[in-house]
XYZ file of C-alpha atoms in Angstrom:
715
model
C 140.020 108.417 65.456
C 141.399 110.654 68.131
C 138.560 109.557 70.374
C 139.733 106.025 69.721
C 142.910 106.926 71.516
C 141.258 108.529 74.538
C 140.781 104.963 75.627
C 144.523 104.439 75.502
C 145.132 107.715 77.238
C 143.105 106.829 80.282
C 144.346 103.230 80.262
C 147.843 104.451 80.678
C 146.888 107.051 83.196
C 145.372 104.438 85.427
C 148.271 102.050 85.034
C 150.524 104.834 86.098
C 148.487 105.623 89.198
C 146.238 102.856 90.418
C 146.163 99.763 88.227
C 143.155 98.320 90.059
C 140.971 101.039 88.521
C 142.000 100.464 84.933
C 138.823 98.726 83.854
C 136.931 101.917 83.099
C 139.780 103.250 81.080
C 140.006 100.217 78.786
C 136.383 100.877 78.009
C 137.054 104.417 76.830
C 137.882 103.164 73.384
C 134.344 104.304 72.490
C 135.201 105.041 68.866
C 132.626 107.866 69.315
C 134.195 109.855 66.513
C 135.131 106.887 64.352
C 133.276 106.364 61.113
C 132.083 103.010 59.878
C 131.025 101.714 56.507
C 127.329 101.139 55.967
C 126.238 97.701 57.152
C 129.240 97.238 59.424
C 128.530 96.431 63.093
C 131.169 98.485 64.976
C 133.381 96.192 66.995
C 136.426 96.448 69.210
C 138.726 93.514 69.901
C 141.580 93.093 72.360
C 144.038 90.273 71.982
C 146.953 89.578 74.285
C 149.605 87.320 72.804
C 152.975 86.066 74.001
C 154.327 86.457 70.468
C 156.813 89.262 70.022
C 155.077 90.601 66.911
C 157.202 93.742 66.570
C 160.530 92.118 67.408
C 161.036 94.611 70.290
C 161.779 91.894 72.830
C 158.435 92.237 74.640
C 157.171 89.174 76.534
C 153.558 90.021 75.716
C 151.846 92.175 73.155
C 148.413 93.770 73.240
C 146.692 93.915 69.843
C 143.667 96.193 69.436
C 141.431 95.775 66.403
C 138.731 98.214 65.269
C 136.687 97.848 62.072
C 136.310 101.575 61.421
C 137.011 103.228 58.038
C 140.593 103.826 58.986
C 143.065 106.637 59.659
C 143.179 109.833 57.624
C 146.114 112.216 57.381
C 144.471 114.592 59.894
C 144.200 111.770 62.419
C 147.896 110.982 62.150
C 148.773 114.653 62.412
C 146.596 114.988 65.495
C 148.337 112.321 67.536
C 151.723 113.784 66.635
C 150.877 117.116 68.205
C 150.731 118.196 71.836
C 147.302 119.401 73.005
C 145.615 118.900 69.668
C 142.616 116.685 69.043
C 140.106 116.108 66.310
C 137.596 115.522 69.084
C 137.244 119.233 69.857
C 133.919 120.689 68.826
C 132.022 117.589 69.947
C 131.898 118.416 73.640
C 128.143 118.778 73.562
C 127.877 114.981 73.214
C 129.381 114.414 76.647
C 132.719 113.911 78.249
C 134.152 110.408 78.527
C 137.803 111.436 78.391
C 138.681 114.861 79.684
C 142.083 114.594 81.326
C 143.918 116.055 78.329
C 146.927 113.752 78.397
C 146.720 112.506 74.807
C 147.878 109.423 72.996
C 151.382 109.845 74.415
C 150.233 108.150 77.651
C 150.468 104.799 75.905
C 154.178 104.933 76.624
C 153.431 104.149 80.237
C 152.669 100.541 79.204
C 154.447 100.297 75.848
C 157.741 101.709 74.720
C 156.978 101.291 70.986
C 153.253 101.560 70.077
C 152.538 100.687 66.427
C 149.586 101.746 64.254
C 148.529 99.857 61.155
C 145.532 101.545 59.462
C 144.408 102.400 55.958
C 147.853 101.845 54.520
C 149.661 103.622 57.339
C 152.375 101.566 59.076
C 153.853 103.771 61.750
C 155.285 103.461 65.211
C 156.310 105.799 68.000
C 159.243 105.423 70.355
C 159.714 106.761 73.847
C 163.412 107.106 73.118
C 164.460 110.356 71.376
C 164.784 110.134 67.639
C 168.434 110.030 66.481
C 167.768 112.679 63.835
C 165.742 115.248 65.865
C 166.379 114.141 69.441
C 162.594 114.127 70.114
C 160.661 111.160 71.527
C 157.059 110.160 71.815
C 155.504 112.254 69.028
C 157.764 111.506 66.070
C 156.271 108.806 63.829
C 158.538 106.259 62.158
C 157.550 104.236 59.142
C 157.564 100.484 59.742
C 159.361 98.772 56.891
C 159.043 95.238 58.147
C 156.919 93.079 55.909
C 156.647 90.340 58.537
C 154.510 92.125 61.127
C 151.255 92.191 59.198
C 151.354 88.457 58.205
C 152.117 87.546 61.796
C 149.144 89.569 63.001
C 146.890 87.907 60.450
C 148.100 84.514 61.623
C 147.300 85.386 65.222
C 143.970 86.970 64.341
C 142.964 84.032 62.161
C 143.845 83.436 58.530
C 140.245 82.746 57.596
C 139.057 86.119 58.945
C 139.427 89.520 57.357
C 141.762 91.732 59.363
C 139.988 94.918 60.588
C 141.003 98.224 59.051
C 142.784 99.569 62.144
C 145.221 97.626 64.342
C 147.046 99.096 67.331
C 150.074 97.089 68.447
C 151.359 97.644 71.974
C 154.443 95.636 72.998
C 153.817 95.627 76.752
C 156.356 96.546 79.358
C 157.052 93.556 81.573
C 155.841 95.212 84.773
C 152.490 96.120 83.163
C 151.572 92.732 81.634
C 149.661 91.257 84.619
C 147.735 94.490 85.222
C 146.664 94.732 81.582
C 145.496 91.088 81.532
C 143.643 91.429 84.812
C 141.784 94.563 83.791
C 140.926 93.266 80.355
C 139.520 90.071 81.843
C 137.229 92.028 84.132
C 135.621 94.451 81.690
C 131.988 94.763 82.821
C 129.500 93.484 80.207
C 127.101 96.378 80.779
C 129.620 98.988 79.709
C 128.474 98.384 76.107
C 125.034 99.754 76.907
C 126.212 103.351 77.007
C 128.765 103.384 74.195
C 126.943 104.953 71.300
C 128.529 103.084 68.405
C 130.384 99.986 69.518
C 128.157 96.880 69.206
C 130.664 94.149 70.007
C 133.657 94.006 72.285
C 135.871 90.951 72.737
C 138.925 90.072 74.784
C 141.171 87.138 74.025
C 144.390 85.854 75.507
C 146.138 83.630 72.979
C 148.719 81.205 74.354
C 150.922 78.732 72.559
C 148.822 76.007 74.170
C 145.291 76.403 72.748
C 143.766 74.821 75.836
C 145.172 77.699 77.926
C 143.676 80.370 75.709
C 140.670 82.368 76.959
C 138.034 84.257 75.029
C 135.322 86.561 76.286
C 132.917 88.634 74.259
C 130.208 91.240 74.895
C 127.728 92.018 72.171
C 124.456 93.843 71.616
C 122.478 91.062 69.955
C 119.431 93.196 69.174
C 117.990 96.664 69.661
C 114.265 97.083 69.087
C 110.979 98.690 70.115
C 112.347 102.203 69.544
C 109.853 104.923 70.477
C 110.355 108.647 70.384
C 108.373 110.869 72.747
C 108.859 114.404 71.481
C 106.517 115.952 74.096
C 108.967 115.035 76.850
C 112.231 115.011 74.814
C 112.644 111.293 75.457
C 113.165 108.041 73.640
C 113.042 104.427 74.660
C 114.181 101.116 73.247
C 115.111 97.621 74.362
C 118.632 96.259 74.118
C 119.520 92.572 74.362
C 123.048 92.211 75.627
C 124.971 88.944 75.497
C 128.162 87.985 77.262
C 130.202 84.941 76.328
C 133.162 83.529 78.170
C 134.952 80.317 77.208
C 131.894 78.990 75.383
C 129.347 79.841 78.093
C 126.842 82.488 76.997
C 124.412 84.578 79.034
C 121.912 87.161 77.902
C 119.855 89.911 79.487
C 117.399 92.421 78.090
C 117.620 96.074 79.139
C 114.833 98.656 78.743
C 116.587 101.939 77.981
C 114.963 105.324 78.707
C 116.859 108.403 77.547
C 115.516 111.849 78.325
C 116.838 115.370 77.965
C 116.549 118.124 80.561
C 117.634 121.750 80.224
C 120.618 122.742 82.312
C 119.546 125.257 84.959
C 121.660 128.411 85.449
C 122.412 127.544 89.084
C 123.899 124.193 88.027
C 126.278 125.427 85.339
C 130.036 124.823 85.828
C 133.067 125.806 83.787
C 133.934 122.203 82.821
C 130.568 121.893 81.110
C 130.136 125.398 79.828
C 129.251 124.259 76.339
C 126.494 121.877 77.472
C 122.896 123.148 77.506
C 121.099 119.846 78.045
C 121.546 116.968 80.418
C 120.925 113.587 78.816
C 119.881 111.064 81.441
C 119.577 107.382 80.617
C 117.835 105.013 83.012
C 118.297 101.334 82.288
C 115.950 98.603 83.572
C 117.292 95.032 83.351
C 114.728 92.313 82.601
C 116.253 89.370 84.389
C 119.554 88.879 86.128
C 122.080 91.559 85.255
C 125.123 90.463 83.354
C 128.416 90.479 85.196
C 131.708 88.650 85.147
C 132.517 86.357 88.027
C 131.811 88.020 91.345
C 131.816 91.519 89.965
C 129.682 94.085 91.702
C 127.204 95.581 89.281
C 127.696 99.381 89.156
C 124.640 101.523 89.724
C 125.997 104.710 88.186
C 127.661 105.201 84.833
C 129.313 108.276 83.358
C 129.391 106.589 79.956
C 131.653 104.069 81.693
C 131.029 102.311 85.013
C 131.887 103.909 88.313
C 132.312 101.901 91.435
C 129.097 103.200 92.997
C 126.664 100.561 94.228
C 123.308 102.322 94.672
C 121.047 99.425 95.708
C 118.654 100.669 93.052
C 117.144 98.031 90.733
C 118.007 100.215 87.734
C 121.125 101.868 86.314
C 121.723 105.626 86.085
C 123.798 106.992 83.199
C 124.596 110.688 82.750
C 127.444 113.059 82.030
C 128.466 113.239 85.711
C 131.591 115.043 86.911
C 133.746 112.365 88.527
C 136.468 112.159 91.085
C 139.886 111.751 89.472
C 139.829 108.029 90.279
C 136.463 107.615 88.470
C 135.272 105.642 91.513
C 132.322 107.954 92.248
C 130.612 111.132 91.166
C 131.307 114.456 92.893
C 128.278 114.919 95.132
C 129.114 118.507 96.028
C 129.151 119.549 92.402
C 126.251 121.810 91.338
C 126.350 120.117 87.933
C 125.862 116.669 89.451
C 123.190 117.925 91.877
C 121.219 119.229 88.942
C 121.392 115.864 87.198
C 120.309 114.032 90.339
C 117.344 116.395 90.770
C 116.106 115.367 87.340
C 116.284 111.619 87.920
C 112.904 111.325 89.762
C 111.120 112.937 86.785
C 112.971 110.696 84.302
C 112.168 107.652 86.399
C 108.446 108.496 86.629
C 108.198 108.978 82.867
C 110.084 105.744 82.201
C 108.094 103.802 84.774
C 104.706 105.015 83.500
C 105.774 104.036 79.975
C 106.846 100.589 81.151
C 103.623 99.885 83.044
C 101.118 101.464 80.690
C 102.707 101.247 77.233
C 101.050 97.997 76.265
C 97.309 98.081 76.791
C 97.054 94.487 75.709
C 99.719 93.106 78.041
C 98.360 90.664 80.640
C 98.085 92.025 84.147
C 100.511 89.420 85.456
C 103.303 90.813 83.234
C 102.769 94.379 84.400
C 103.381 93.809 88.086
C 106.968 92.592 87.527
C 107.758 96.141 86.465
C 107.189 97.281 90.029
C 110.403 95.494 91.030
C 112.165 98.483 89.424
C 110.938 100.746 92.213
C 113.724 101.714 94.658
C 111.958 100.033 97.571
C 115.122 99.350 99.580
C 117.267 102.100 101.072
C 120.183 103.406 99.047
C 123.405 105.059 100.113
C 122.701 108.213 102.131
C 123.739 110.657 99.405
C 121.202 109.095 96.997
C 118.276 108.973 99.443
C 116.946 112.309 98.055
C 116.663 110.584 94.659
C 114.836 107.664 96.191
C 112.391 109.862 98.171
C 111.884 112.053 95.070
C 110.881 109.027 93.057
C 108.543 107.875 95.812
C 106.835 111.245 96.077
C 106.114 111.312 92.349
C 104.869 107.742 92.226
C 102.503 108.261 95.171
C 100.464 110.870 93.230
C 100.360 108.915 89.987
C 97.562 106.593 88.824
C 99.949 103.726 88.397
C 98.932 100.766 90.583
C 96.979 98.043 88.687
C 93.645 97.184 90.271
C 90.972 94.558 89.758
C 88.895 95.797 86.865
C 85.134 95.874 86.183
C 85.780 94.674 82.629
C 88.511 94.094 80.109
C 89.947 97.605 80.452
C 92.725 97.923 82.985
C 92.329 100.241 85.960
C 95.237 102.136 87.491
C 94.914 104.063 90.738
C 97.014 106.047 93.130
C 98.699 103.851 95.751
C 96.715 105.451 98.568
C 93.436 104.561 96.901
C 94.160 100.852 96.674
C 93.650 98.115 99.226
C 95.167 94.668 99.744
C 93.287 91.513 100.644
C 94.221 88.689 102.954
C 95.749 85.741 101.035
C 93.013 83.346 102.246
C 90.329 85.627 100.793
C 92.159 85.799 97.450
C 92.031 81.995 97.416
C 88.273 82.142 97.929
C 87.836 84.723 95.201
C 89.963 82.737 92.816
C 87.882 79.606 93.340
C 84.648 81.571 93.105
C 85.747 83.115 89.811
C 86.636 79.685 88.443
C 83.224 78.388 89.432
C 81.524 81.114 87.409
C 80.871 83.833 90.002
C 80.962 87.319 88.483
C 83.552 89.313 90.393
C 83.753 92.310 88.058
C 82.313 94.538 90.768
C 85.103 93.692 93.203
C 86.272 97.334 93.318
C 82.795 98.718 93.995
C 82.590 97.964 97.688
C 84.240 101.186 98.842
C 87.888 100.572 97.821
C 89.853 99.797 94.702
C 91.360 96.351 95.040
C 94.980 95.686 94.197
C 95.439 93.333 91.268
C 95.534 89.711 92.407
C 98.773 89.275 90.470
C 100.369 92.073 92.525
C 98.894 91.230 95.944
C 101.463 88.591 96.819
C 104.036 88.316 99.606
C 106.875 88.561 97.122
C 105.873 92.192 96.543
C 105.559 93.103 100.261
C 108.586 95.369 100.223
C 107.459 97.193 97.103
C 103.888 97.591 98.381
C 105.197 98.886 101.670
C 107.304 101.413 99.784
C 104.114 102.531 97.945
C 102.146 102.671 101.184
C 99.458 100.289 99.930
C 97.500 99.132 102.973
C 94.937 96.412 103.626
C 91.253 97.029 103.012
C 89.091 97.829 106.027
C 87.401 95.010 107.878
C 84.054 96.424 106.736
C 84.979 95.758 103.109
C 84.947 91.976 103.505
C 81.309 91.897 104.619
C 80.307 94.176 101.722
C 82.142 91.879 99.302
C 80.728 88.635 100.666
C 77.223 90.005 100.376
C 77.648 92.100 97.193
C 79.615 89.446 95.255
C 77.171 86.673 96.191
C 79.767 84.591 98.021
C 77.088 82.897 100.162
C 74.186 82.314 97.808
C 76.096 81.946 94.542
C 78.897 79.506 95.387
C 79.149 75.770 95.914
C 79.298 74.312 99.415
C 83.090 73.938 99.485
C 83.639 77.629 98.761
C 80.869 78.624 101.162
C 82.584 76.672 103.960
C 85.866 78.373 103.099
C 84.062 81.734 103.503
C 82.846 80.615 106.930
C 86.357 79.380 107.766
C 87.830 82.708 106.752
C 85.345 84.615 108.863
C 85.942 82.259 111.796
C 89.746 82.553 111.619
C 89.509 86.361 111.658
C 86.535 86.802 113.958
C 88.262 87.905 117.124
C 90.796 90.202 115.500
C 88.734 91.659 112.685
C 85.022 90.905 112.392
C 83.483 90.692 115.852
C 81.253 93.723 116.340
C 81.479 94.853 112.686
C 79.033 94.754 109.805
C 79.983 91.115 109.307
C 77.432 90.357 112.039
C 74.549 91.818 110.008
C 74.984 90.252 106.568
C 73.042 87.075 105.613
C 75.878 84.649 106.238
C 74.179 81.571 107.685
C 72.151 79.178 105.533
C 69.208 77.119 106.763
C 66.196 75.246 105.493
C 62.844 76.685 106.518
C 59.750 74.593 107.319
C 58.677 74.744 103.717
C 62.014 73.184 102.739
C 63.158 76.438 101.126
C 66.698 77.789 101.476
C 66.830 80.837 103.686
C 69.497 82.964 105.417
C 70.203 84.525 108.773
C 72.815 86.963 109.982
C 74.973 86.266 113.044
C 72.985 88.899 114.916
C 69.678 87.252 114.003
C 70.979 83.873 115.030
C 72.038 85.003 118.459
C 69.398 87.508 119.540
C 66.253 85.311 119.569
C 65.210 82.034 121.138
C 65.160 79.979 117.944
C 68.348 78.231 116.994
C 70.067 76.819 113.955
C 71.120 73.188 114.219
C 73.470 70.738 112.599
C 73.225 66.987 113.025
C 76.012 65.369 114.999
C 75.829 62.272 112.791
C 75.854 62.340 109.023
C 73.188 59.639 108.682
C 70.742 61.667 110.747
C 70.955 64.902 108.688
C 67.998 64.309 106.304
C 66.097 62.466 109.052
C 66.078 65.403 111.482
C 65.352 67.978 108.762
C 62.325 65.973 107.594
C 60.889 65.550 111.104
C 61.551 69.177 112.016
C 58.748 70.273 109.708
C 56.365 68.559 112.162
C 57.544 70.469 115.244
C 57.211 74.225 114.759
C 57.176 74.769 118.512
C 60.754 73.504 118.840
C 62.210 76.776 117.512
C 64.875 74.698 115.748
C 65.922 75.128 112.125
C 68.559 73.118 110.322
C 71.492 74.019 108.167
C 70.900 72.596 104.640
C 71.837 68.931 104.256
C 74.299 69.699 101.468
C 76.122 72.171 103.724
C 76.146 69.700 106.626
C 77.454 66.905 104.463
C 80.210 69.102 103.068
C 81.103 70.155 106.608
C 81.577 66.524 107.596
C 84.510 66.276 105.142
C 85.812 69.850 105.436
C 89.453 70.121 106.527
C 88.676 72.935 108.991
C 85.522 71.223 110.271
C 86.397 71.502 113.932
C 87.248 75.187 113.825
C 84.195 76.149 111.780
C 81.864 74.088 114.011
C 83.316 75.595 117.187
C 82.903 79.085 115.777
C 79.294 78.396 114.740
C 78.495 77.080 118.203
C 80.285 79.892 120.034
C 79.304 82.970 118.024
C 76.206 81.957 116.029
C 74.648 79.770 118.788
C 74.357 76.883 116.343
C 73.563 73.598 118.120
C 74.973 70.247 117.166
C 72.144 67.816 117.886
C 71.575 64.066 117.932
C 68.173 62.431 117.597
C 68.077 62.230 121.359
C 69.029 65.876 122.087
C 66.706 67.072 119.350
C 63.939 64.932 120.923
C 64.556 66.587 124.279
C 64.200 70.026 122.736
C 61.003 69.016 120.967
C 59.375 67.319 123.946
C 60.023 70.379 126.117
C 58.404 72.612 123.543
C 55.184 70.620 122.989
C 52.046 72.391 124.119
C 48.344 71.562 123.954
C 48.315 70.956 120.220
C 47.269 67.366 119.480
C 49.054 66.772 116.173
C 52.618 67.542 117.330
C 52.105 65.262 120.355
C 51.029 62.372 118.157
C 53.790 63.244 115.691
C 56.372 62.984 118.452
C 55.260 59.454 119.260
C 55.670 58.575 115.598
C 59.117 60.295 115.631
C 60.274 58.082 118.484
C 58.804 54.950 116.850
C 60.381 55.597 113.460
C 63.720 56.700 114.992
C 63.902 53.471 116.992
C 62.949 51.462 113.973
C 65.803 53.101 111.989
C 68.280 52.620 114.806
C 68.881 56.373 115.195
C 68.471 56.358 119.011
C 69.778 54.220 121.832
C 67.262 52.229 123.899
C 67.978 54.020 127.136
C 67.502 57.420 125.471
C 64.338 56.096 123.860
C 62.936 55.073 127.228
C 63.731 58.472 128.699
C 61.934 60.295 125.918
C 58.947 57.930 125.997
C 58.491 58.678 129.686
C 58.784 62.419 129.079
C 56.488 62.701 126.061
C 52.922 64.007 126.488
C 50.007 61.807 125.463
C 46.542 62.406 124.050
C 43.608 60.840 125.895
C 40.355 59.645 124.420
C 38.817 63.068 125.026
C 41.477 64.753 122.929
C 43.247 66.350 125.843
C 47.041 66.592 126.014
C 48.376 65.086 129.196
C 51.852 66.525 129.760
C 52.409 65.491 133.396
C 52.478 61.714 133.636
C 54.250 60.961 136.897
C 51.123 59.383 138.507
C 49.171 58.531 135.346
C 48.412 54.934 134.258
C 47.627 54.385 130.616
C 45.009 52.164 129.020
C 45.138 51.309 125.357
C 42.362 52.818 123.181
C 38.979 51.264 123.741
C 38.472 50.578 120.062
C 39.356 46.930 119.418
C 40.507 46.256 122.964
C 39.285 43.451 125.266
C 38.741 45.557 128.369
C 36.060 47.690 126.782
C 33.976 44.588 126.137
C 34.092 43.732 129.803
C 33.875 47.146 131.410
C 32.140 49.317 128.791
C 33.894 52.522 129.717
C 36.975 53.488 131.729
C 35.868 52.949 135.348
C 39.231 53.992 136.745
C 39.400 57.483 135.382
C 39.223 58.965 138.853
C 42.173 56.747 139.846
C 44.357 58.457 137.155
C 43.867 55.776 134.535
C 43.579 57.404 131.102
C 42.518 55.901 127.824
C 44.734 56.705 124.878
C 43.288 58.412 121.876
C 42.370 56.258 118.959
C 44.947 58.262 116.926
C 47.635 56.034 118.389
C 45.968 52.992 116.876
C 45.186 54.502 113.453
C 47.344 54.376 110.377
C 48.876 57.760 109.628
C 51.755 59.548 107.873
C 54.216 61.971 109.486
C 57.382 63.498 107.986
C 56.463 61.654 104.811
C 56.668 58.241 106.550
C 53.584 55.996 106.652
C 52.790 53.918 109.750
C 50.160 51.165 109.268
C 47.346 50.661 111.786
C 48.343 49.317 115.238
C 52.114 49.635 114.650
C 52.496 52.783 116.782
C 50.397 51.287 119.545
C 52.429 48.108 119.448
C 55.578 50.202 119.847
C 54.141 52.058 122.804
C 53.162 48.823 124.548
C 56.785 47.687 124.515
């Protein structure tokens, strides 16, 4: 019970010195030494009322309720003595109150504090007792039978009055400070009070609409784990805060670990302490606060005013400045505690990330937001750098796995991918491509759930860099991202390579992997590298018009001399509708020497490649005839190609130069042969066409009946 009053001691001390700092002192009603009946959830309630409960003439009264077992004779005796406390002997549990002022400090805000507990009804008066001329420490029995019923009425007739009630008729000049500080108690203070589970503050006015109620409570505490090998324990606390009917909740992962006090860090004020107990608290979600309160980063059982910029809370038995605003950084004791925080953090962080082997990867990466990625205040930078140094040598970063088992690696062993490539991999995985070997191309790959821009600051803190440019080529080839994907994904691969060609891939191993698809002359799918496509005379082609794609591919099988091969029709058709069509086409033309051809331009390439082989020459005539018939070539282009094409004479010779040559139709079936017999004008450069031009034949799978080709040539 004496510890119960340490709260009041420090409350008064702050009111006497700097009322703006009273919040921490209200919280010191930890009831650390109080005892509670089994099954009772320890609670602490503050109620400010305008009723003059004690009849002392006070304009406002502070009522404090605690559901402990109640006062004993030794407790009463303790608060009536100077320098005596039932708390002595418990110093090894930490120091919340250590100023040594005692319960008597309540007189700074109340001239007549009352205590109703376990049958005791006593009050103290700052005025000297008439019988002994002593004030402050002489208890007086309260005979009034009206006080307790009035308190019950204020507390609520339907509720059972807690065992212990402290009544403080407030001095007028302290009323506003008490109300202000009570209304701003930080919700998170309950995390580090070992027994109290619920704390409420209420201001009761005569007008119910003007009354305010706020409450902090630990709604659950679960997942307790003890780790004896490192003298640590962990558990999760769900804290709720309610104010005027509005309720918020946040879960906090608590890690408490003990460290031996080193000889060089011992100080007289903590001579009895042999172990530091450090608690690191990791909030899951938005931290609870009240209004625009700044969330403290450091607690010494109660909040200090230190804002660390760390995404976790530090609690330890720090030595504080007299104002409780900050810890004493020049204290060897505090330096020893701070030196232990990186080790405590590493142990807690490893437990958070790796504790649940079955947890989905996407849930693990959110834990990395607890890393102190952003700079802190200068005096805490050694803590931040200490944490970083320990994390960098730990297998802690989740990577893409070969199988179901998770893989964790050191940050320096892990590589990031470009977002566009992750998009490709995601679509490839959805389409059934096996990507389990993703981390076998020379670098462990950061988990796709982690490799996002939202984690850039954290990943920069960890020093996780991008994979080498060489990795992409290995992955594209090794993960079958050319041969094993649909056309849409394949074009996205080409688009990715094109977009990064100048800055990343030009001159690298990307030039030597089989990246380009084409159809060979046996209609089989084949592949070339960029190097192969650019270093020889043959060329890959795409049709400039969609309708001509299958047409040109079919006819190309007839003209081996053209040194032209076509991209597969499915690829070309997909490219026609591809969003980045222009960029991909330009890249193919510029860096893979791919030609975009029409029937006319393809015809020019073919006609220039024809040699003394008869069949291709006849085939070309059929090509022009069938192309004209299908409407694939303009008449003026057709005339140009007809003039340029070689012809086969009746002797089977290929006539390539035709500038001064006059052509006679084949003798078979013609009228002139009946009159002349043979070609009498041969020496005058008249040639007789081969009978092949008159015969029925099939080229590129298209049949031409007898005389149709010849009729075409006559026109």
